[in-house]
PDB file of C-alpha atoms in Angstrom:
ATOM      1  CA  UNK A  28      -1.381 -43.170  11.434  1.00 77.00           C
ATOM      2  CA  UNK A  29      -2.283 -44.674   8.093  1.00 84.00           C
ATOM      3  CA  UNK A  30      -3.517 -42.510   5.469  1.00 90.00           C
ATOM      4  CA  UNK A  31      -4.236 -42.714   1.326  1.00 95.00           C
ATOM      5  CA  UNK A  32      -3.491 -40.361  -1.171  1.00 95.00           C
ATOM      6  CA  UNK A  33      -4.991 -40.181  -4.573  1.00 97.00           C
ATOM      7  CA  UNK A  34      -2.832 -37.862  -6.470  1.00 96.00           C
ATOM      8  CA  UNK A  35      -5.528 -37.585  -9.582  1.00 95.00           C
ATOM      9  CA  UNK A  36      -8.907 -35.869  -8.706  1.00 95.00           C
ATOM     10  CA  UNK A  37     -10.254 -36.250 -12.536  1.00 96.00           C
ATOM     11  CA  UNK A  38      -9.501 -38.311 -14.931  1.00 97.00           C
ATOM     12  CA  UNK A  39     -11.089 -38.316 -18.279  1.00 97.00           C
ATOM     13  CA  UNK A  40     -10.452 -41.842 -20.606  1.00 97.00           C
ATOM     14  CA  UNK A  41     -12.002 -42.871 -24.379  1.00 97.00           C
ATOM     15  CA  UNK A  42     -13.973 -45.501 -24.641  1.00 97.00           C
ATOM     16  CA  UNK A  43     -11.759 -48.681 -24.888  1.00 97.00           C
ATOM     17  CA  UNK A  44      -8.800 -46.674 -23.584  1.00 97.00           C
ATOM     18  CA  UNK A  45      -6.188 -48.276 -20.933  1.00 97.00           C
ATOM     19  CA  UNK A  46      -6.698 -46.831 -17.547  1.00 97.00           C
ATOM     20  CA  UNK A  47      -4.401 -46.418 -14.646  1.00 97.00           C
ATOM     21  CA  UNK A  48      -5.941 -44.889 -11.247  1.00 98.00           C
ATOM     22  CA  UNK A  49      -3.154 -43.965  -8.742  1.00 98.00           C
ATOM     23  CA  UNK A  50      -3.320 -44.606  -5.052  1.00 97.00           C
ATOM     24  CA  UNK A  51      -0.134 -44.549  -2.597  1.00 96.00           C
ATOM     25  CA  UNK A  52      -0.648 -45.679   1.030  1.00 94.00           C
ATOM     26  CA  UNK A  53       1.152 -45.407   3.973  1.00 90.00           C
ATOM     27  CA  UNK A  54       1.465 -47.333   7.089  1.00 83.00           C
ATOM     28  CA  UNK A  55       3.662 -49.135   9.507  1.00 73.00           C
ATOM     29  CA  UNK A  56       2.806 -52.415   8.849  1.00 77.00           C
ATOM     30  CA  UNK A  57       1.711 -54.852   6.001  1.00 75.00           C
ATOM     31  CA  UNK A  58      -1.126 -53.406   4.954  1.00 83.00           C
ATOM     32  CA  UNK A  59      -4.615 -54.323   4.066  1.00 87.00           C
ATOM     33  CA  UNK A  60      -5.882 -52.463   0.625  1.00 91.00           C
ATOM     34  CA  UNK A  61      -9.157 -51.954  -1.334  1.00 93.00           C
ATOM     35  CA  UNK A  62     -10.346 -50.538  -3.958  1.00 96.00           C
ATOM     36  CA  UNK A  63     -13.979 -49.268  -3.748  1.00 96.00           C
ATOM     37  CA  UNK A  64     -16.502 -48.096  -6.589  1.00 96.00           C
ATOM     38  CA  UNK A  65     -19.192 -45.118  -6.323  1.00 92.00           C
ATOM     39  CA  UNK A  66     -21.537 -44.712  -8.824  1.00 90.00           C
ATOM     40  CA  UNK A  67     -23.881 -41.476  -8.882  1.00 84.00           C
ATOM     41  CA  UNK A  68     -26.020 -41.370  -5.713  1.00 78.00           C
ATOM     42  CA  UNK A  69     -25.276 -44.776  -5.029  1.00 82.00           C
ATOM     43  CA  UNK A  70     -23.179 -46.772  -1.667  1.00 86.00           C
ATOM     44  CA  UNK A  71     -19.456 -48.229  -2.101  1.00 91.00           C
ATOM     45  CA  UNK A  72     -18.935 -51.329  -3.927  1.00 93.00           C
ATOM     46  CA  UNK A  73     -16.142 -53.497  -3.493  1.00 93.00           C
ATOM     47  CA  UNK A  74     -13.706 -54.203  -6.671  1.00 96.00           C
ATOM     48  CA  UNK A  75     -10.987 -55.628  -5.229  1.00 94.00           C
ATOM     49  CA  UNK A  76      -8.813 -56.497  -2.015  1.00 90.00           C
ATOM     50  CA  UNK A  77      -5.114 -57.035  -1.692  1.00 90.00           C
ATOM     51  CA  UNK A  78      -4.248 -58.861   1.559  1.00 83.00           C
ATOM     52  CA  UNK A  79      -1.004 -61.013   0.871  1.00 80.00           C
ATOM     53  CA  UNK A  80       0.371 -63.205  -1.324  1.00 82.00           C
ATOM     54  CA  UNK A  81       0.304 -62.348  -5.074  1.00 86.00           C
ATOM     55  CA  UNK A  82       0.993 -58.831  -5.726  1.00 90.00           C
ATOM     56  CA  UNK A  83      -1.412 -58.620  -9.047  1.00 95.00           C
ATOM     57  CA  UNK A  84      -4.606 -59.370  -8.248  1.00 95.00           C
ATOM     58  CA  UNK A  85      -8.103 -59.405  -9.824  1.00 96.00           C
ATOM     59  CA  UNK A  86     -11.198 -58.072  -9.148  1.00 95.00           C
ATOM     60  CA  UNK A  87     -14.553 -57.294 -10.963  1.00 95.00           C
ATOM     61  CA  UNK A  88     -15.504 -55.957 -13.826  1.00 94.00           C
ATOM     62  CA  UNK A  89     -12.318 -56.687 -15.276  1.00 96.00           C
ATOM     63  CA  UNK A  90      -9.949 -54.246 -13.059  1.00 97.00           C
ATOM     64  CA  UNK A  91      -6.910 -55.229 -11.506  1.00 97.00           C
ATOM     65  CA  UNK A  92      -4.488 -54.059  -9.196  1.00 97.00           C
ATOM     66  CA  UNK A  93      -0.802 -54.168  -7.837  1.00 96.00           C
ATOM     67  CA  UNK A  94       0.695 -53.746  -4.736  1.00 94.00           C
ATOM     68  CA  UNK A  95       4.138 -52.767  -4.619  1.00 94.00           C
ATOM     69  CA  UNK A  96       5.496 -52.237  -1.328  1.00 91.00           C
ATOM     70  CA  UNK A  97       8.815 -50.609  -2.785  1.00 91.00           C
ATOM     71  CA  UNK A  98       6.592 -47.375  -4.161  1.00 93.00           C
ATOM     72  CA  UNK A  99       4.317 -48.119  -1.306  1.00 93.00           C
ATOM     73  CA  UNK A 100       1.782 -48.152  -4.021  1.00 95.00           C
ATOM     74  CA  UNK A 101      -1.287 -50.173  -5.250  1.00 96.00           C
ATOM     75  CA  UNK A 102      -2.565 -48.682  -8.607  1.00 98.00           C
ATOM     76  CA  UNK A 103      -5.954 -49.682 -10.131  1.00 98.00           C
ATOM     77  CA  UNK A 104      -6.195 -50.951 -13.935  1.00 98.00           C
ATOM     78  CA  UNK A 105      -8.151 -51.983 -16.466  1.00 98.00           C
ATOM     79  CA  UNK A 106      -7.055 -52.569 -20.218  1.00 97.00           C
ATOM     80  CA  UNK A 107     -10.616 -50.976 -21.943  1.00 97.00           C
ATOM     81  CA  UNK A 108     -12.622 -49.138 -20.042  1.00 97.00           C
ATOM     82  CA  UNK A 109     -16.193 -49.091 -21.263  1.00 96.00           C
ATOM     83  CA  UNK A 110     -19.085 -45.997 -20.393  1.00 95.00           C
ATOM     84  CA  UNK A 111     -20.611 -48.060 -17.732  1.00 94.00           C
ATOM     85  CA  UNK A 112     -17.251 -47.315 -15.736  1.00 96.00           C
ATOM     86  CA  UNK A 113     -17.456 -43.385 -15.147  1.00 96.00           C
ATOM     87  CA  UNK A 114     -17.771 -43.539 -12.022  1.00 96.00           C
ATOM     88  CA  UNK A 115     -15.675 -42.097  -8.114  1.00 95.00           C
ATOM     89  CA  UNK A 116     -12.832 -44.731  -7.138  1.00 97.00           C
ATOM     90  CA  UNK A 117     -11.818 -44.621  -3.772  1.00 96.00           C
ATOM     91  CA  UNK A 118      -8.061 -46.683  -2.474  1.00 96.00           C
ATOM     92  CA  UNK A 119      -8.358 -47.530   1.189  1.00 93.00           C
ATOM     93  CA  UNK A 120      -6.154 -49.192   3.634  1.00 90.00           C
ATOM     94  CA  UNK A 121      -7.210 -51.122   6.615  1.00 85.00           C
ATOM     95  CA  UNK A 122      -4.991 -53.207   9.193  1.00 73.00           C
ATOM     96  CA  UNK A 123      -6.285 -55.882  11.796  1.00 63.00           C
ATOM     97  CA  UNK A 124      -7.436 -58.286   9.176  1.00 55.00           C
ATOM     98  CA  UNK A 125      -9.198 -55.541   7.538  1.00 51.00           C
ATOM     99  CA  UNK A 126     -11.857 -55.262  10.481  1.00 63.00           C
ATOM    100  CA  UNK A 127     -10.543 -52.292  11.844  1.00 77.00           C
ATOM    101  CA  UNK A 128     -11.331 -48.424   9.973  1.00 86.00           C
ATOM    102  CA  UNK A 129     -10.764 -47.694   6.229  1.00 90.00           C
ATOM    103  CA  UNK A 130      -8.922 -44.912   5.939  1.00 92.00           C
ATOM    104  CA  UNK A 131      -9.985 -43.442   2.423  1.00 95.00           C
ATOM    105  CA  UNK A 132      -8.236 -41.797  -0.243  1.00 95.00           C
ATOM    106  CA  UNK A 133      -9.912 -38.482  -1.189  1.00 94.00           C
ATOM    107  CA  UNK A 134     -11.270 -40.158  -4.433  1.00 95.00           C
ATOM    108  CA  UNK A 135     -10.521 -40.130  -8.154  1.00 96.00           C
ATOM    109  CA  UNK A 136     -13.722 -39.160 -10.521  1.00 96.00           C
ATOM    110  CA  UNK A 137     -13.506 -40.550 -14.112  1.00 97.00           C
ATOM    111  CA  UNK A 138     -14.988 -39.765 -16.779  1.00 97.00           C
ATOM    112  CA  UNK A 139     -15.138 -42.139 -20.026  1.00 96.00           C
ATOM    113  CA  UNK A 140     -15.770 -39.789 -23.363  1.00 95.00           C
ATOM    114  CA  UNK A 141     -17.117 -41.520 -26.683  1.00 91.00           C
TER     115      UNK A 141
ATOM    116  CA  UNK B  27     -25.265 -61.335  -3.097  1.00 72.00           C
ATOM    117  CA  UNK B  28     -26.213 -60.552   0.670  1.00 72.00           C
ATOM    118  CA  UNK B  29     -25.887 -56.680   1.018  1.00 90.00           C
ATOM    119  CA  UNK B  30     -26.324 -53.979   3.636  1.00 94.00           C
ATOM    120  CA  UNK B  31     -29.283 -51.993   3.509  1.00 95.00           C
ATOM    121  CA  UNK B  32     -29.958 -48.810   4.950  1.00 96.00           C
ATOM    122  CA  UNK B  33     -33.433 -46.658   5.915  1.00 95.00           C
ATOM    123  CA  UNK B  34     -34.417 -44.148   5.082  1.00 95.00           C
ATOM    124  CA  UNK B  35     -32.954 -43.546   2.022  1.00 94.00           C
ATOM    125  CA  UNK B  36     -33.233 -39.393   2.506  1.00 96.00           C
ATOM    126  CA  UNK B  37     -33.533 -38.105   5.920  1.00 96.00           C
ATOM    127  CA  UNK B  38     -34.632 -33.994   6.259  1.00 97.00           C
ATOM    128  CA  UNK B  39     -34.343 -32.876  10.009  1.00 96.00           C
ATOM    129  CA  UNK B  40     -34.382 -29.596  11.290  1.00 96.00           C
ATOM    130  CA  UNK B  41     -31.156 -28.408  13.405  1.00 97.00           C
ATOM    131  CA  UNK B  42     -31.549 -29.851  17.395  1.00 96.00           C
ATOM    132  CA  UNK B  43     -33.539 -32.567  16.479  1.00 97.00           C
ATOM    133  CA  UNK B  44     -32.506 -36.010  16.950  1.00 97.00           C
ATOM    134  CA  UNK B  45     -31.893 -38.523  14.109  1.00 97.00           C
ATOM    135  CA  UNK B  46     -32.125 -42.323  13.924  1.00 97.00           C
ATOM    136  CA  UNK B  47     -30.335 -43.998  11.016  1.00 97.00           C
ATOM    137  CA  UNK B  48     -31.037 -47.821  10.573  1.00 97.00           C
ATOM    138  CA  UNK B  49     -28.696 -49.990   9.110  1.00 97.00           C
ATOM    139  CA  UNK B  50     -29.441 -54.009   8.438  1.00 97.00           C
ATOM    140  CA  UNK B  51     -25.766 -55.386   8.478  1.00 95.00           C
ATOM    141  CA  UNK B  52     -25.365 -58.809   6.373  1.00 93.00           C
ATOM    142  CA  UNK B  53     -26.558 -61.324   8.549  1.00 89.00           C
ATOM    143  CA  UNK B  54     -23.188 -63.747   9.348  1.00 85.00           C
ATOM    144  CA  UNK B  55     -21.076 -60.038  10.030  1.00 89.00           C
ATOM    145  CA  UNK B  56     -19.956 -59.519  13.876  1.00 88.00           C
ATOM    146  CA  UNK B  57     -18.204 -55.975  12.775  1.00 90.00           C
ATOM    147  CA  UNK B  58     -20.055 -53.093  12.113  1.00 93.00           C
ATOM    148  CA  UNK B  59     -18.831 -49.523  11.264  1.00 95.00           C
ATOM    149  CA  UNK B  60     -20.862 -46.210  10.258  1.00 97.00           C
ATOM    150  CA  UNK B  61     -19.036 -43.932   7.956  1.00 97.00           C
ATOM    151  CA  UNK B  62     -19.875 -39.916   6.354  1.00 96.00           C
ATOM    152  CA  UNK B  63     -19.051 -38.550   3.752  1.00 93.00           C
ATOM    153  CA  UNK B  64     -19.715 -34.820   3.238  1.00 94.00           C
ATOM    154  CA  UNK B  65     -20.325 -33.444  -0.135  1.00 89.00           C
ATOM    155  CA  UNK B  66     -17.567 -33.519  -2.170  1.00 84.00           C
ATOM    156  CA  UNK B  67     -15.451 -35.061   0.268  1.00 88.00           C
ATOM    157  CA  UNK B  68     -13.559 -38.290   1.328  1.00 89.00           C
ATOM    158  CA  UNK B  69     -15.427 -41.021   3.192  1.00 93.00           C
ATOM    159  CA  UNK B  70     -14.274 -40.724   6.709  1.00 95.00           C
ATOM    160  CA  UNK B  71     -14.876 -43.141   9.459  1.00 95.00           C
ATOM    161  CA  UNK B  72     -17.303 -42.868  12.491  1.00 97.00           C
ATOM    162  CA  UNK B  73     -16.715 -45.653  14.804  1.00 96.00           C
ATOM    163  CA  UNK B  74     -16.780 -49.342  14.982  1.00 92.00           C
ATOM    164  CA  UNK B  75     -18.866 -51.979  16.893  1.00 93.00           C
ATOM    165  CA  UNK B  76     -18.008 -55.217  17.504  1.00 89.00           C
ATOM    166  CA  UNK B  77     -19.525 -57.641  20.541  1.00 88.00           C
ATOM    167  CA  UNK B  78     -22.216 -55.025  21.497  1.00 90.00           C
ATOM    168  CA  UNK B  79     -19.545 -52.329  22.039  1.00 92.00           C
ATOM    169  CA  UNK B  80     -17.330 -49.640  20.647  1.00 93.00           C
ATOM    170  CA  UNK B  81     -14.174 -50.823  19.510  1.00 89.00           C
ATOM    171  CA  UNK B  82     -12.749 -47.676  18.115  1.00 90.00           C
ATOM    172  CA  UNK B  83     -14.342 -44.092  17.758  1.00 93.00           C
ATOM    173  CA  UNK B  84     -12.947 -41.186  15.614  1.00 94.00           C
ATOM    174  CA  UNK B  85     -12.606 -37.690  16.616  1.00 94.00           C
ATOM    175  CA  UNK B  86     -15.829 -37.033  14.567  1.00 94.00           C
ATOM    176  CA  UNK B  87     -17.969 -39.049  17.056  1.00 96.00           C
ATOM    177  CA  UNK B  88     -18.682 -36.941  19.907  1.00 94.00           C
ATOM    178  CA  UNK B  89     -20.986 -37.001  22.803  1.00 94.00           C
ATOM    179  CA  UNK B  90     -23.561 -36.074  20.668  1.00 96.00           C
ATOM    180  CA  UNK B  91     -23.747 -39.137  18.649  1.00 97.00           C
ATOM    181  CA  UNK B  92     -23.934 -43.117  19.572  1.00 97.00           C
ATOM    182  CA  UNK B  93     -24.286 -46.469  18.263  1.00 97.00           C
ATOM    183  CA  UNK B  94     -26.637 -49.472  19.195  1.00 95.00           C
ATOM    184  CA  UNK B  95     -27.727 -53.035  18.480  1.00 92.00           C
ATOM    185  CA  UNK B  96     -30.786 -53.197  19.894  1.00 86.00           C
ATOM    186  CA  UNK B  97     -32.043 -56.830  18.236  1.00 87.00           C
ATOM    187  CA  UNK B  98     -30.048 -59.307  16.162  1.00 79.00           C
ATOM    188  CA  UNK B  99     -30.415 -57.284  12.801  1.00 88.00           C
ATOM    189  CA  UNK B 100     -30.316 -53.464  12.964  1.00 93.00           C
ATOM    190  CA  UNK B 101     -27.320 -51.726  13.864  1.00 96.00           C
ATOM    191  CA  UNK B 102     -28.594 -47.681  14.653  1.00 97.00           C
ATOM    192  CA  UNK B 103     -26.791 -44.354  14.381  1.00 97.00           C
ATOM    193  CA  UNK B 104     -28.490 -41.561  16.823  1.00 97.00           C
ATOM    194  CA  UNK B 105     -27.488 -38.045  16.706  1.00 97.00           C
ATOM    195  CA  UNK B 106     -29.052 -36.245  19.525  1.00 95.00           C
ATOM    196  CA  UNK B 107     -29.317 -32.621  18.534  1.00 94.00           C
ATOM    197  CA  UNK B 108     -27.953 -32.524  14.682  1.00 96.00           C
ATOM    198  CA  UNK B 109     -26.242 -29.558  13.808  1.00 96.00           C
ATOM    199  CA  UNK B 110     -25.880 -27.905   9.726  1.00 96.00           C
ATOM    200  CA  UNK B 111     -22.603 -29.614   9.579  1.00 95.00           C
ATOM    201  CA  UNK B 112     -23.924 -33.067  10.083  1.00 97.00           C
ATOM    202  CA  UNK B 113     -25.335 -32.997   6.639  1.00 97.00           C
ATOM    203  CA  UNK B 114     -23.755 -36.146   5.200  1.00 96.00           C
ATOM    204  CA  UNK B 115     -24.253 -39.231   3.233  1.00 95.00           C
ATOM    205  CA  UNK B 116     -23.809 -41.664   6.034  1.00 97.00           C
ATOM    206  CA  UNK B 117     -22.365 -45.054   5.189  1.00 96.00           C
ATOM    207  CA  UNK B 118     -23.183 -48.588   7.040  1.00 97.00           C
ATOM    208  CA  UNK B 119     -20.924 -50.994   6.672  1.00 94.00           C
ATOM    209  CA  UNK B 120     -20.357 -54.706   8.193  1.00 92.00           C
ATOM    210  CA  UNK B 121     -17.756 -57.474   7.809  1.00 89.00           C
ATOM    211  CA  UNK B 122     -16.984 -61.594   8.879  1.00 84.00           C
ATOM    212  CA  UNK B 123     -15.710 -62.707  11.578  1.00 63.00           C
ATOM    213  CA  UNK B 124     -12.329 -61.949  13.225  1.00 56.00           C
ATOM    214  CA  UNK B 125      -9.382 -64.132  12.332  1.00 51.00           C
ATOM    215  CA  UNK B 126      -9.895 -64.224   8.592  1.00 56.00           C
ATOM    216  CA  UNK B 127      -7.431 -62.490   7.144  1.00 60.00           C
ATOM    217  CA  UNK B 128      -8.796 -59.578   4.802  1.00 61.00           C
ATOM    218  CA  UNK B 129     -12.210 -60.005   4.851  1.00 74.00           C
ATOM    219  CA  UNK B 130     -13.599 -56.546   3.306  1.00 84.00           C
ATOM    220  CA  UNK B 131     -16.364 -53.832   4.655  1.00 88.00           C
ATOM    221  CA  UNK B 132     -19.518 -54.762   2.614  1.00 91.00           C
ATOM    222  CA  UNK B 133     -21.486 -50.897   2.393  1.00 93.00           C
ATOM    223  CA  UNK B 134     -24.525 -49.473   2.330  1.00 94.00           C
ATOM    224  CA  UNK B 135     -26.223 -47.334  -0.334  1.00 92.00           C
ATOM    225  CA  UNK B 136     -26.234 -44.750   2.407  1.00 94.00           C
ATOM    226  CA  UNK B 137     -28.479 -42.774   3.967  1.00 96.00           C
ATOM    227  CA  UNK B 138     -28.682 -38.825   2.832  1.00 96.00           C
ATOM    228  CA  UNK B 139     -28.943 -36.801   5.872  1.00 97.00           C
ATOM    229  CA  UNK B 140     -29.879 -32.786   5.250  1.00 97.00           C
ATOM    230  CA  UNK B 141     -29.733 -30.718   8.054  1.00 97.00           C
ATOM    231  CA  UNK B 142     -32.073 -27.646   7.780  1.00 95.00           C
TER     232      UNK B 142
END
């Protein structure tokens, strides 16, 4: 069975700081990964999908994410992080072309200090 | 952007009643999935629908709950007699057609189910 693990429940980040969100997967086969934003009270927005081909790839508002199948891990970035991005990040993995479940990661809540 | 969007926004129903949640999938999407997530906790799935049935179910989704399309735009979660831990933010979710490879689950903003 496929499952996500977030290993970081809080993270706190200054303004304009790097940031690195952790998410390790696991699962049989080539997997299908996401990474989902949750804003206070509001649904799950997409920020980026990793399917096949380039490892790196890009996503909005200016994150970006690897997959490396060796560490079986696909970490979440972005270079400087501004308020607007405190937020609950969720890793999930899907299979089937992505249109079977999500399995979720338990969720990483940051917090961006002045 | 298209989007999902889910009524009502906030649902209060007292325990052993039975709950409708409505769900307006983008409009080109054949899959469609409901998802909770309790307070606090990890989004989990329900079930997903695809061709007017159930393609997979999760342990979760008992007798007690089902799924319908009953026109070409809703996509409805019943409970039939909630119980306290039903209480959830419950997620819709849709995506494009089959054979494109990693086509992502557009969501909901969720409805709010409380369960008095």
């Amino acid at each position: 069975a496929q499952s996500v693990t977030q290993p970081d429940i809080h993270i706190t980040v200054s303004e304009g700081a790097s940031l690195e969100l952790r998410c390790n997967y696991s699962y049989g086969a080539t997997p299908y990964l996401f990474w989902y934003v949750q804003s206070p009270g509001q649904g799950l927005q997409l920020l980026l999908k990793y399917f096949s081909g380039d490892t790196l790839v890009q996503g909005i508002k200016g994150f970006e994410a690897e997959f490396k199948r060796s560490q079986s891990s696909f970490n979440l970035r972005k270079p400087s992080v501004h308020w607007s991005d405190a937020a609950e990040y969720f890793c999930a993995v899907g299979a089937n072309f992505g249109n079977e479940k999500l399995t979720f990661g338990t969720g990483t809540r940051l917090t961006i200090i002045p | 952007e298209p989007e999902v969007t889910q009524t009502p926004s906030h649902q209060v129903t007292q325990m052993g009643q039975e709950v409708i949640l409505r769900c307006v999938p983008i409009s080109n999407h054949l899959y469609f999935y409901w998802y909770r997530q309790i307070l606090g906790q990890k989004v989990e799935f329900l079930v997903s629908f695809y061709n007017n049935e159930i393609s997979e179910k999760s342990e979760i989704f008992d007798d007690q709950f089902s799924v319908e399309r009953p026109d070409g735009s809703n996509f409805t979660l019943k409970i039939r007699s909630t119980k306290l831990e039903d209480s959830a933010m419950y997620f819709c979710a849709s995506s494009e057609t089959q054979g494109r490879a990693g086509q992502p689950q557009h969501f909901g903003d969720g409805t709010r189910l409380s369960i008095l």
